[in-house]
Amino acid sequence: MDRYKTLFNQLKERHQGAFVPFVMIGDPDPQSSFEIICQLIDSGADALELGFPYSDPIADGPTIQKAAIRALKAGATPPRCFEILGRIRARYPEIPVGLLLYSNLVLAKGIDSFYLQAKSAGVDSILIADVPLREIDPFKHAASNAGIAQILIAPPNASDDALLKIAKASYGYTYVLGRAGVTGAETDADLDAKELLDKLQQAHSAPSLLGFGISRPEQVKQALNAGADGAISGSATVNIIEKHLNDKQQTLAELDEFVQSMKAATIRD
Amino acid sequence: MNKLNSRFGEFGGMYVPELLIPALDQLEQAFIDACEDASFQQEFTALLNDYAGRPTPLTLTRNLVSNPLVKLYLKREDLLHGGAHKTNQVLGQALLTKRMGKTEVIAETGAGQHGTATALACALLGLKARIYMGAKDVERQAPNVFRMRLMGAEVIPVSAGSGTLKDAVNEAMRDWSANYDKAHYLLGTAAGPHPFPTIVREFHRMIGEEVREQVMQKEGRLPDSLVACVGGGSNAIGMFADFIDQPEVKLIGVEPAGKGLHTHLHGATICKGSKGILHGSHTFIMQDKEGQIEESYSVSAGLDYPAVGPQHAHLAQTGRAEYVAVTDEEALHAFQLLARKEGIIPALESSHALAHALNMADEAQQETIIVVNLSGRGDKDLAHVTSILGDEFNGQI
């Protein structure tokens, strides 16, 4: 069942890191969003991080906020999002799929039933941007009942004690913050994350994916060199969708080029 | 783990990105230390007394109430420097900012009252303030924007989302995520993640403590009811805190019913909302069935917020406090009545509390002492009320 484990083992054998793009489900509209996600996979994404649009995304910068607004306007309700996820899973049985969303969307549905529904839509992991380790218990419980990996974030400012607990509690992978702040390609990740990554490794953390401020292939290389198992790129991916809102073919072509170049950077020397 | 309790029953908590946890822990520790530090308390008290003008008077209304059984008192937070109760807790948090060695302050504001209080405290204490305000509110509240800028604060309009208070809070939290090392987020109400609801309550607690002393002095007994308006709930919790353990004193929070609770145009989160998470706290919020946050509405910008402080959610659930809602129209009526009968122009927020207290006064069948928290003065609302009542208005109600 564990698609993340399989993926990270395969990548290890091939001497590669993981490239994981993020997009908002339903951006710019549900049908285009399905095609966009398929394109990301066809172009070489190793796993996916997908957002559910939310009205008040406090951890996101302007790029991803705007994506959420576009998706909400286009009618991407949670049921629509689950439906798209189900179609992705049917077409791509192997790729690990993670959800990234906000707590109130989970609560509104009921924590347990949200996780069960995610499981049946083929979701492998869930990361809730506004639920820190301290509030994770009911979510973690639901995750383990449903057979979903609960992802936690390891920020650069966490105490050693907190890092140890985060490493222990995060399954599937650990989302390592490349820098403080909110999501966005405007501010680069601080790729001197070696100390943080070392500490996680010593604590036997699940594989680490570095995110926040990753938009170029050389940053992916640096992330891997610092000890990450892969890199997540959200705002840079979403920027491409925003740039060509009225030209789907151009969006898909540019995403293809972007994902290929980022994926190429994951091949270790 | 937390040193203070982060919950009020099932409500409260710290639903924020992991990145903000160290900053919230640092704040909790600074608050605990400050509570035990006599010099902090001394400085806070001196600022409250000599700069802000505490204690504020308790005024017995002369003409407002016709029922001879009722004595209606007003707790005059409208007379506090800055024009509202907000100044109390802002001074406290500004002192905490300095204690933590931070030099900048981030704040959000709706009507501009919390922003104004933040700007004055930062001017006084030499802190650099940047204040997020919904773009719509910047337009609606031009005089307060100018006040803040005059006192040296940077006002940043937020056009994302609905361009109102909740979007300003989002933006302030984003700023804090990037700048927690040197900046304190000076949250403006008794809501948000722990430890804010506790800190804001404790820094407003003197409102209720003074009421107790003043009523005892004037009447020789405790009041029967305390009435306060509730948006986020800071003036209400400040008034209630000292009385929570005395069930013989009724606590009544008044929410904005806007155009009516049967419409979508209101901000009555306890009366009509449902449980959820917004801005770091598990509480009552306004949301659709999928969990997307809905816009609130009220004639009073200070009550126009789609969540409520978690302790109010708890007081409502346990029944210790009662929460009711008052419409725009009723509040506007009370606003005019107080001006006409007592020569006091209240804030539209406080007018909600007053409107409900007047209904209680009409219905009272035995001797009753009611205290209304007159949390702010109405100068800031004059342009808005003029636009509603029209130029023809000549003082008749």
CSV table of N, CA and C in Angstrom, one decimal, chain A residues 63-201:
chain,number,residue,atom,x,y,z
A,63,THR,N,0.4,34.2,-4.7
A,63,THR,CA,0.2,33.3,-5.9
A,63,THR,C,-0.8,32.2,-5.6
A,64,ILE,N,-0.6,31.5,-4.5
A,64,ILE,CA,-1.5,30.4,-4.1
A,64,ILE,C,-2.8,30.9,-3.6
A,65,GLN,N,-2.9,32.0,-3.0
A,65,GLN,CA,-4.2,32.6,-2.6
A,65,GLN,C,-5.0,32.8,-3.9
A,66,LYS,N,-4.4,33.4,-4.9
A,66,LYS,CA,-5.1,33.7,-6.1
A,66,LYS,C,-5.6,32.4,-6.8
A,67,ALA,N,-4.8,31.4,-6.7
A,67,ALA,CA,-5.2,30.1,-7.3
A,67,ALA,C,-6.4,29.5,-6.6
A,68,ALA,N,-6.4,29.7,-5.2
A,68,ALA,CA,-7.6,29.3,-4.4
A,68,ALA,C,-8.8,30.0,-4.8
A,69,ILE,N,-8.7,31.3,-5.0
A,69,ILE,CA,-9.9,32.1,-5.4
A,69,ILE,C,-10.4,31.7,-6.8
A,70,ARG,N,-9.4,31.5,-7.7
A,70,ARG,CA,-9.9,31.0,-9.1
A,70,ARG,C,-10.6,29.7,-9.0
A,71,ALA,N,-10.1,28.8,-8.2
A,71,ALA,CA,-10.7,27.5,-8.1
A,71,ALA,C,-12.1,27.6,-7.4
A,72,LEU,N,-12.2,28.4,-6.4
A,72,LEU,CA,-13.5,28.5,-5.7
A,72,LEU,C,-14.5,29.1,-6.6
A,73,LYS,N,-14.1,30.1,-7.4
A,73,LYS,CA,-15.0,30.7,-8.3
A,73,LYS,C,-15.5,29.8,-9.3
A,74,ALA,N,-14.6,28.8,-9.7
A,74,ALA,CA,-14.9,27.9,-10.7
A,74,ALA,C,-15.7,26.7,-10.2
A,75,GLY,N,-16.0,26.7,-8.9
A,75,GLY,CA,-16.9,25.7,-8.3
A,75,GLY,C,-16.1,24.5,-7.8
A,76,ALA,N,-14.9,24.6,-7.4
A,76,ALA,CA,-14.1,23.5,-6.9
A,76,ALA,C,-14.4,23.3,-5.4
A,77,THR,N,-15.6,22.8,-5.1
A,77,THR,CA,-15.9,22.4,-3.7
A,77,THR,C,-15.2,21.1,-3.4
A,78,PRO,N,-15.1,20.8,-2.1
A,78,PRO,CA,-14.5,19.5,-1.7
A,78,PRO,C,-15.0,18.3,-2.4
A,79,PRO,N,-16.3,18.1,-2.6
A,79,PRO,CA,-16.8,17.0,-3.4
A,79,PRO,C,-16.2,17.0,-4.8
A,80,ARG,N,-16.1,18.1,-5.5
A,80,ARG,CA,-15.6,18.2,-6.8
A,80,ARG,C,-14.1,17.8,-6.8
A,81,CYS,N,-13.4,18.3,-5.7
A,81,CYS,CA,-11.9,18.0,-5.6
A,81,CYS,C,-11.7,16.5,-5.4
A,82,PHE,N,-12.5,15.9,-4.6
A,82,PHE,CA,-12.4,14.4,-4.4
A,82,PHE,C,-12.7,13.7,-5.7
A,83,GLU,N,-13.6,14.2,-6.5
A,83,GLU,CA,-13.9,13.5,-7.7
A,83,GLU,C,-12.7,13.6,-8.7
A,84,ILE,N,-12.1,14.8,-8.8
A,84,ILE,CA,-10.9,14.9,-9.6
A,84,ILE,C,-9.8,14.0,-9.1
A,85,LEU,N,-9.6,13.9,-7.8
A,85,LEU,CA,-8.6,13.0,-7.2
A,85,LEU,C,-8.9,11.6,-7.6
A,86,GLY,N,-10.1,11.2,-7.6
A,86,GLY,CA,-10.5,9.8,-8.0
A,86,GLY,C,-10.1,9.5,-9.4
A,87,ARG,N,-10.3,10.5,-10.3
A,87,ARG,CA,-10.0,10.3,-11.7
A,87,ARG,C,-8.5,10.2,-11.9
A,88,ILE,N,-7.7,11.0,-11.2
A,88,ILE,CA,-6.3,10.9,-11.2
A,88,ILE,C,-5.8,9.5,-10.8
A,89,ARG,N,-6.4,9.1,-9.7
A,89,ARG,CA,-5.9,7.8,-9.1
A,89,ARG,C,-6.2,6.7,-10.1
A,90,ALA,N,-7.4,6.8,-10.7
A,90,ALA,CA,-7.8,5.7,-11.7
A,90,ALA,C,-6.8,5.6,-12.9
A,91,ARG,N,-6.3,6.8,-13.3
A,91,ARG,CA,-5.4,6.8,-14.4
A,91,ARG,C,-4.0,6.5,-14.0
A,92,TYR,N,-3.6,6.9,-12.8
A,92,TYR,CA,-2.2,6.7,-12.4
A,92,TYR,C,-2.2,5.9,-11.1
A,93,PRO,N,-2.2,4.6,-11.1
A,93,PRO,CA,-2.3,3.9,-9.9
A,93,PRO,C,-1.0,3.9,-8.9
A,94,GLU,N,0.1,4.3,-9.5
A,94,GLU,CA,1.4,4.2,-8.7
A,94,GLU,C,1.8,5.5,-8.0
A,95,ILE,N,1.5,6.6,-8.5
A,95,ILE,CA,2.1,7.9,-8.0
A,95,ILE,C,1.5,8.3,-6.7
A,96,PRO,N,2.4,8.6,-5.7
A,96,PRO,CA,2.0,9.1,-4.4
A,96,PRO,C,1.3,10.5,-4.6
A,97,VAL,N,0.1,10.6,-3.9
A,97,VAL,CA,-0.6,11.8,-4.0
A,97,VAL,C,-0.9,12.4,-2.5
A,98,GLY,N,-0.4,13.6,-2.3
A,98,GLY,CA,-0.6,14.2,-1.0
A,98,GLY,C,-1.6,15.3,-1.1
A,99,LEU,N,-2.4,15.5,0.0
A,99,LEU,CA,-3.2,16.7,0.0
A,99,LEU,C,-2.6,17.7,1.0
A,100,LEU,N,-2.8,19.0,0.6
A,100,LEU,CA,-2.3,20.1,1.5
A,100,LEU,C,-3.5,21.0,1.6
A,101,LEU,N,-4.0,21.2,2.8
A,101,LEU,CA,-5.2,22.0,3.0
A,101,LEU,C,-5.2,22.6,4.4
A,102,TYR,N,-6.4,23.2,4.7
A,102,TYR,CA,-6.6,23.9,6.0
A,102,TYR,C,-7.6,23.2,6.8
A,103,SER,N,-7.4,23.3,8.2
A,103,SER,CA,-8.1,22.5,9.1
A,103,SER,C,-9.6,22.6,9.0
A,104,ASN,N,-10.2,23.8,8.7
A,104,ASN,CA,-11.6,24.0,8.8
A,104,ASN,C,-12.3,23.2,7.7
A,105,LEU,N,-11.7,22.9,6.6
A,105,LEU,CA,-12.3,22.1,5.5
A,105,LEU,C,-12.4,20.6,6.0
A,106,VAL,N,-11.4,20.2,6.8
A,106,VAL,CA,-11.5,18.8,7.4
A,106,VAL,C,-12.5,18.7,8.5
A,107,LEU,N,-12.5,19.8,9.3
A,107,LEU,CA,-13.5,19.8,10.4
A,107,LEU,C,-15.0,19.8,10.0
A,108,ALA,N,-15.2,20.6,8.9
A,108,ALA,CA,-16.6,20.8,8.4
A,108,ALA,C,-17.2,19.4,8.0
A,109,LYS,N,-16.3,18.6,7.5
A,109,LYS,CA,-16.8,17.3,7.0
A,109,LYS,C,-16.8,16.2,8.2
A,110,GLY,N,-16.1,16.6,9.2
A,110,GLY,CA,-15.9,15.6,10.3
A,110,GLY,C,-14.5,15.0,10.0
A,111,ILE,N,-13.6,15.0,11.0
A,111,ILE,CA,-12.2,14.6,10.8
A,111,ILE,C,-12.2,13.2,10.2
A,112,ASP,N,-12.8,12.3,10.9
A,112,ASP,CA,-12.7,10.9,10.5
A,112,ASP,C,-13.3,10.6,9.1
A,113,SER,N,-14.4,11.2,8.8
A,113,SER,CA,-15.0,10.9,7.5
A,113,SER,C,-14.2,11.6,6.4
A,114,PHE,N,-13.6,12.8,6.7
A,114,PHE,CA,-12.8,13.4,5.7
A,114,PHE,C,-11.6,12.5,5.3
A,115,TYR,N,-11.0,11.9,6.3
A,115,TYR,CA,-9.8,11.1,6.0
A,115,TYR,C,-10.2,9.8,5.3
A,116,LEU,N,-11.4,9.3,5.6
A,116,LEU,CA,-11.9,8.1,5.0
A,116,LEU,C,-12.2,8.4,3.5
A,117,GLN,N,-12.8,9.5,3.3
A,117,GLN,CA,-13.1,9.9,1.9
A,117,GLN,C,-11.9,10.1,1.1
A,118,ALA,N,-10.9,10.8,1.7
A,118,ALA,CA,-9.6,11.0,1.0
A,118,ALA,C,-9.0,9.6,0.6
A,119,LYS,N,-9.0,8.7,1.6
A,119,LYS,CA,-8.5,7.4,1.3
A,119,LYS,C,-9.2,6.7,0.1
A,120,SER,N,-10.5,6.8,0.1
A,120,SER,CA,-11.2,6.2,-1.0
A,120,SER,C,-11.0,6.9,-2.4
A,121,ALA,N,-10.5,8.2,-2.3
A,121,ALA,CA,-10.2,8.9,-3.5
A,121,ALA,C,-8.8,8.6,-3.9
A,122,GLY,N,-8.1,7.8,-3.2
A,122,GLY,CA,-6.7,7.4,-3.6
A,122,GLY,C,-5.6,8.3,-3.0
A,123,VAL,N,-5.9,9.1,-2.0
A,123,VAL,CA,-4.9,10.0,-1.4
A,123,VAL,C,-4.0,9.2,-0.5
A,124,ASP,N,-2.7,9.5,-0.5
A,124,ASP,CA,-1.7,8.8,0.3
A,124,ASP,C,-1.4,9.6,1.6
A,125,SER,N,-1.4,10.9,1.5
A,125,SER,CA,-1.0,11.7,2.7
A,125,SER,C,-1.8,12.9,2.8
A,126,ILE,N,-1.8,13.5,4.0
A,126,ILE,CA,-2.5,14.7,4.2
A,126,ILE,C,-1.6,15.6,5.1
A,127,LEU,N,-1.5,16.8,4.7
A,127,LEU,CA,-0.8,17.9,5.4
A,127,LEU,C,-1.7,19.0,5.7
A,128,ILE,N,-1.9,19.4,6.9
A,128,ILE,CA,-2.9,20.5,7.2
A,128,ILE,C,-2.0,21.7,7.7
A,129,ALA,N,-2.1,22.7,6.9
A,129,ALA,CA,-1.1,23.8,7.0
A,129,ALA,C,-1.3,24.5,8.4
A,130,ASP,N,-2.5,24.5,9.0
A,130,ASP,CA,-2.6,25.2,10.2
A,130,ASP,C,-2.9,24.3,11.4
A,131,VAL,N,-2.3,23.1,11.3
A,131,VAL,CA,-2.4,22.2,12.5
A,131,VAL,C,-0.9,21.8,12.8
A,132,PRO,N,-0.4,22.4,13.9
A,132,PRO,CA,1.0,22.0,14.3
A,132,PRO,C,1.0,20.7,15.1
A,133,LEU,N,2.1,20.2,15.4
A,133,LEU,CA,2.3,19.0,16.2
A,133,LEU,C,1.4,19.0,17.4
A,134,ARG,N,1.3,20.2,18.1
A,134,ARG,CA,0.6,20.3,19.3
A,134,ARG,C,-0.9,20.0,19.2
A,135,GLU,N,-1.5,20.2,18.0
A,135,GLU,CA,-2.9,19.9,17.8
A,135,GLU,C,-3.2,18.7,17.0
A,136,ILE,N,-2.1,17.9,16.7
A,136,ILE,CA,-2.3,16.9,15.7
A,136,ILE,C,-3.0,15.6,16.1
A,137,ASP,N,-3.1,15.4,17.4
A,137,ASP,CA,-3.6,14.0,17.8
A,137,ASP,C,-4.9,13.6,17.1
A,138,PRO,N,-6.0,14.3,17.1
A,138,PRO,CA,-7.2,13.8,16.5
A,138,PRO,C,-7.1,13.6,15.0
A,139,PHE,N,-6.2,14.4,14.3
A,139,PHE,CA,-6.0,14.2,12.9
A,139,PHE,C,-5.2,13.0,12.6
A,140,LYS,N,-4.1,12.8,13.5
A,140,LYS,CA,-3.2,11.7,13.3
A,140,LYS,C,-4.0,10.3,13.6
A,141,HIS,N,-4.9,10.4,14.5
A,141,HIS,CA,-5.7,9.2,14.8
A,141,HIS,C,-6.6,8.9,13.6
A,142,ALA,N,-7.2,9.9,13.1
A,142,ALA,CA,-8.0,9.6,11.9
A,142,ALA,C,-7.2,9.1,10.7
A,143,ALA,N,-6.0,9.6,10.6
A,143,ALA,CA,-5.1,9.2,9.5
A,143,ALA,C,-4.7,7.7,9.7
A,144,SER,N,-4.4,7.3,10.9
A,144,SER,CA,-4.0,6.0,11.0
A,144,SER,C,-5.1,5.0,10.9
A,145,ASN,N,-6.3,5.4,11.3
A,145,ASN,CA,-7.5,4.6,11.1
A,145,ASN,C,-7.8,4.4,9.6
A,146,ALA,N,-7.6,5.5,8.8
A,146,ALA,CA,-7.9,5.5,7.4
A,146,ALA,C,-6.8,4.9,6.6
A,147,GLY,N,-5.6,4.7,7.2
A,147,GLY,CA,-4.5,4.3,6.4
A,147,GLY,C,-3.9,5.4,5.5
A,148,ILE,N,-3.9,6.6,6.1
A,148,ILE,CA,-3.3,7.7,5.4
A,148,ILE,C,-2.1,8.2,6.2
A,149,ALA,N,-1.0,8.7,5.5
A,149,ALA,CA,0.2,9.2,6.1
A,149,ALA,C,-0.1,10.6,6.6
A,150,GLN,N,0.1,10.9,7.8
A,150,GLN,CA,-0.1,12.3,8.3
A,150,GLN,C,1.3,13.0,8.2
A,151,ILE,N,1.3,14.0,7.4
A,151,ILE,CA,2.6,14.8,7.2
A,151,ILE,C,2.6,16.0,8.1
A,152,LEU,N,3.8,16.1,8.7
A,152,LEU,CA,4.0,17.3,9.6
A,152,LEU,C,5.1,18.2,8.9
A,153,ILE,N,5.1,19.4,9.3
A,153,ILE,CA,6.1,20.4,8.8
A,153,ILE,C,7.2,20.6,9.8
A,154,ALA,N,8.5,20.5,9.3
A,154,ALA,CA,9.6,20.8,10.2
A,154,ALA,C,10.1,22.2,9.8
A,155,PRO,N,9.9,23.2,10.6
A,155,PRO,CA,10.3,24.6,10.3
A,155,PRO,C,11.8,24.9,10.8
A,156,PRO,N,12.4,25.9,10.2
A,156,PRO,CA,13.8,26.1,10.5
A,156,PRO,C,14.0,26.6,12.0
A,157,ASN,N,12.9,27.1,12.6
A,157,ASN,CA,13.0,27.7,13.9
A,157,ASN,C,12.6,26.7,15.1
A,158,ALA,N,12.3,25.5,14.7
A,158,ALA,CA,11.8,24.5,15.7
A,158,ALA,C,13.0,24.2,16.7
A,159,SER,N,12.6,24.0,18.0
A,159,SER,CA,13.6,23.5,18.9
A,159,SER,C,14.0,22.1,18.6
A,160,ASP,N,15.1,21.6,19.1
A,160,ASP,CA,15.6,20.2,18.9
A,160,ASP,C,14.5,19.2,19.4
A,161,ASP,N,13.9,19.6,20.5
A,161,ASP,CA,12.9,18.7,21.1
A,161,ASP,C,11.7,18.6,20.1
A,162,ALA,N,11.3,19.7,19.6
A,162,ALA,CA,10.2,19.7,18.7
A,162,ALA,C,10.5,18.9,17.4
A,163,LEU,N,11.7,19.1,16.9
A,163,LEU,CA,12.1,18.4,15.7
A,163,LEU,C,12.1,16.9,15.9
A,164,LEU,N,12.5,16.5,17.0
A,164,LEU,CA,12.6,15.1,17.3
A,164,LEU,C,11.1,14.5,17.3
A,165,LYS,N,10.2,15.3,17.9
A,165,LYS,CA,8.8,14.8,17.9
A,165,LYS,C,8.2,14.9,16.5
A,166,ILE,N,8.6,15.9,15.7
A,166,ILE,CA,8.0,16.0,14.4
A,166,ILE,C,8.5,14.8,13.5
A,167,ALA,N,9.8,14.5,13.7
A,167,ALA,CA,10.4,13.4,12.9
A,167,ALA,C,9.7,12.1,13.2
A,168,LYS,N,9.4,12.0,14.5
A,168,LYS,CA,8.8,10.7,15.0
A,168,LYS,C,7.3,10.6,14.5
A,169,ALA,N,6.6,11.8,14.4
A,169,ALA,CA,5.2,11.8,14.1
A,169,ALA,C,4.9,11.8,12.7
A,170,SER,N,5.8,12.3,11.8
A,170,SER,CA,5.5,12.4,10.4
A,170,SER,C,5.7,11.1,9.6
A,171,TYR,N,4.7,10.7,9.0
A,171,TYR,CA,4.8,9.5,8.2
A,171,TYR,C,4.8,9.8,6.7
A,172,GLY,N,5.3,8.9,5.9
A,172,GLY,CA,5.3,9.2,4.4
A,172,GLY,C,6.5,10.0,4.0
A,173,TYR,N,6.5,11.3,4.4
A,173,TYR,CA,7.6,12.1,4.3
A,173,TYR,C,7.5,13.2,5.3
A,174,THR,N,8.6,14.0,5.5
A,174,THR,CA,8.5,15.2,6.3
A,174,THR,C,8.7,16.4,5.4
A,175,TYR,N,7.8,17.4,5.6
A,175,TYR,CA,7.8,18.6,4.8
A,175,TYR,C,8.8,19.6,5.5
A,176,VAL,N,9.9,19.8,4.9
A,176,VAL,CA,10.9,20.7,5.5
A,176,VAL,C,10.8,22.1,4.9
A,177,LEU,N,10.6,23.1,5.8
A,177,LEU,CA,10.5,24.5,5.3
A,177,LEU,C,11.9,25.0,4.9
A,178,GLY,N,12.0,25.5,3.7
A,178,GLY,CA,13.2,26.1,3.3
A,178,GLY,C,13.5,27.4,3.9
A,179,ARG,N,12.5,28.1,4.4
A,179,ARG,CA,12.6,29.4,5.0
A,179,ARG,C,11.4,29.7,5.8
A,180,ALA,N,11.4,30.9,6.5
A,180,ALA,CA,10.3,31.4,7.2
A,180,ALA,C,9.3,32.0,6.2
A,181,GLY,N,8.2,32.5,6.7
A,181,GLY,CA,7.2,33.2,5.8
A,181,GLY,C,6.2,32.3,5.3
A,182,VAL,N,5.6,32.8,4.2
A,182,VAL,CA,4.5,32.0,3.6
A,182,VAL,C,4.9,31.5,2.2
A,183,THR,N,4.1,30.7,1.5
A,183,THR,CA,4.5,30.2,0.2
A,183,THR,C,4.7,31.3,-0.8
A,184,GLY,N,5.6,31.1,-1.7
A,184,GLY,CA,5.8,32.1,-2.8
A,184,GLY,C,7.2,31.9,-3.4
A,185,ALA,N,7.2,32.2,-4.7
A,185,ALA,CA,8.5,32.1,-5.4
A,185,ALA,C,9.3,33.5,-5.3
A,186,GLU,N,8.7,34.5,-4.7
A,186,GLU,CA,9.3,35.8,-4.6
A,186,GLU,C,10.6,35.8,-3.8
A,187,THR,N,10.5,35.0,-2.7
A,187,THR,CA,11.7,34.9,-1.8
A,187,THR,C,12.2,33.5,-1.9
A,188,ASP,N,13.5,33.4,-2.2
A,188,ASP,CA,14.2,32.1,-2.4
A,188,ASP,C,14.3,31.3,-1.0
A,189,ALA,N,14.2,30.0,-1.1
A,189,ALA,CA,14.5,29.2,0.0
A,189,ALA,C,15.9,29.4,0.5
A,190,ASP,N,16.1,29.3,1.8
A,190,ASP,CA,17.5,29.3,2.3
A,190,ASP,C,18.0,27.9,2.2
A,191,LEU,N,18.9,27.6,1.3
A,191,LEU,CA,19.2,26.2,1.0
A,191,LEU,C,20.4,25.8,1.9
A,192,ASP,N,20.6,26.5,2.9
A,192,ASP,CA,21.6,26.1,3.9
A,192,ASP,C,20.9,25.3,5.0
A,193,ALA,N,20.0,24.5,4.5
A,193,ALA,CA,19.1,23.8,5.5
A,193,ALA,C,19.8,22.5,6.0
A,194,LYS,N,21.1,22.4,5.8
A,194,LYS,CA,21.8,21.2,6.1
A,194,LYS,C,21.6,20.8,7.5
A,195,GLU,N,21.8,21.7,8.4
A,195,GLU,CA,21.7,21.4,9.8
A,195,GLU,C,20.4,20.8,10.2
A,196,LEU,N,19.3,21.5,9.7
A,196,LEU,CA,18.0,21.0,9.9
A,196,LEU,C,17.8,19.6,9.4
A,197,LEU,N,18.2,19.4,8.2
A,197,LEU,CA,18.1,18.1,7.5
A,197,LEU,C,18.9,17.0,8.3
A,198,ASP,N,20.1,17.4,8.7
A,198,ASP,CA,20.9,16.4,9.5
A,198,ASP,C,20.2,16.0,10.8
A,199,LYS,N,19.6,17.0,11.4
A,199,LYS,CA,18.9,16.7,12.7
A,199,LYS,C,17.8,15.7,12.4
A,200,LEU,N,17.0,16.0,11.4
A,200,LEU,CA,15.9,15.1,11.0
A,200,LEU,C,16.4,13.7,10.7
A,201,GLN,N,17.5,13.6,10.0
A,201,GLN,CA,18.0,12.3,9.6
A,201,GLN,C,18.4,11.5,10.9
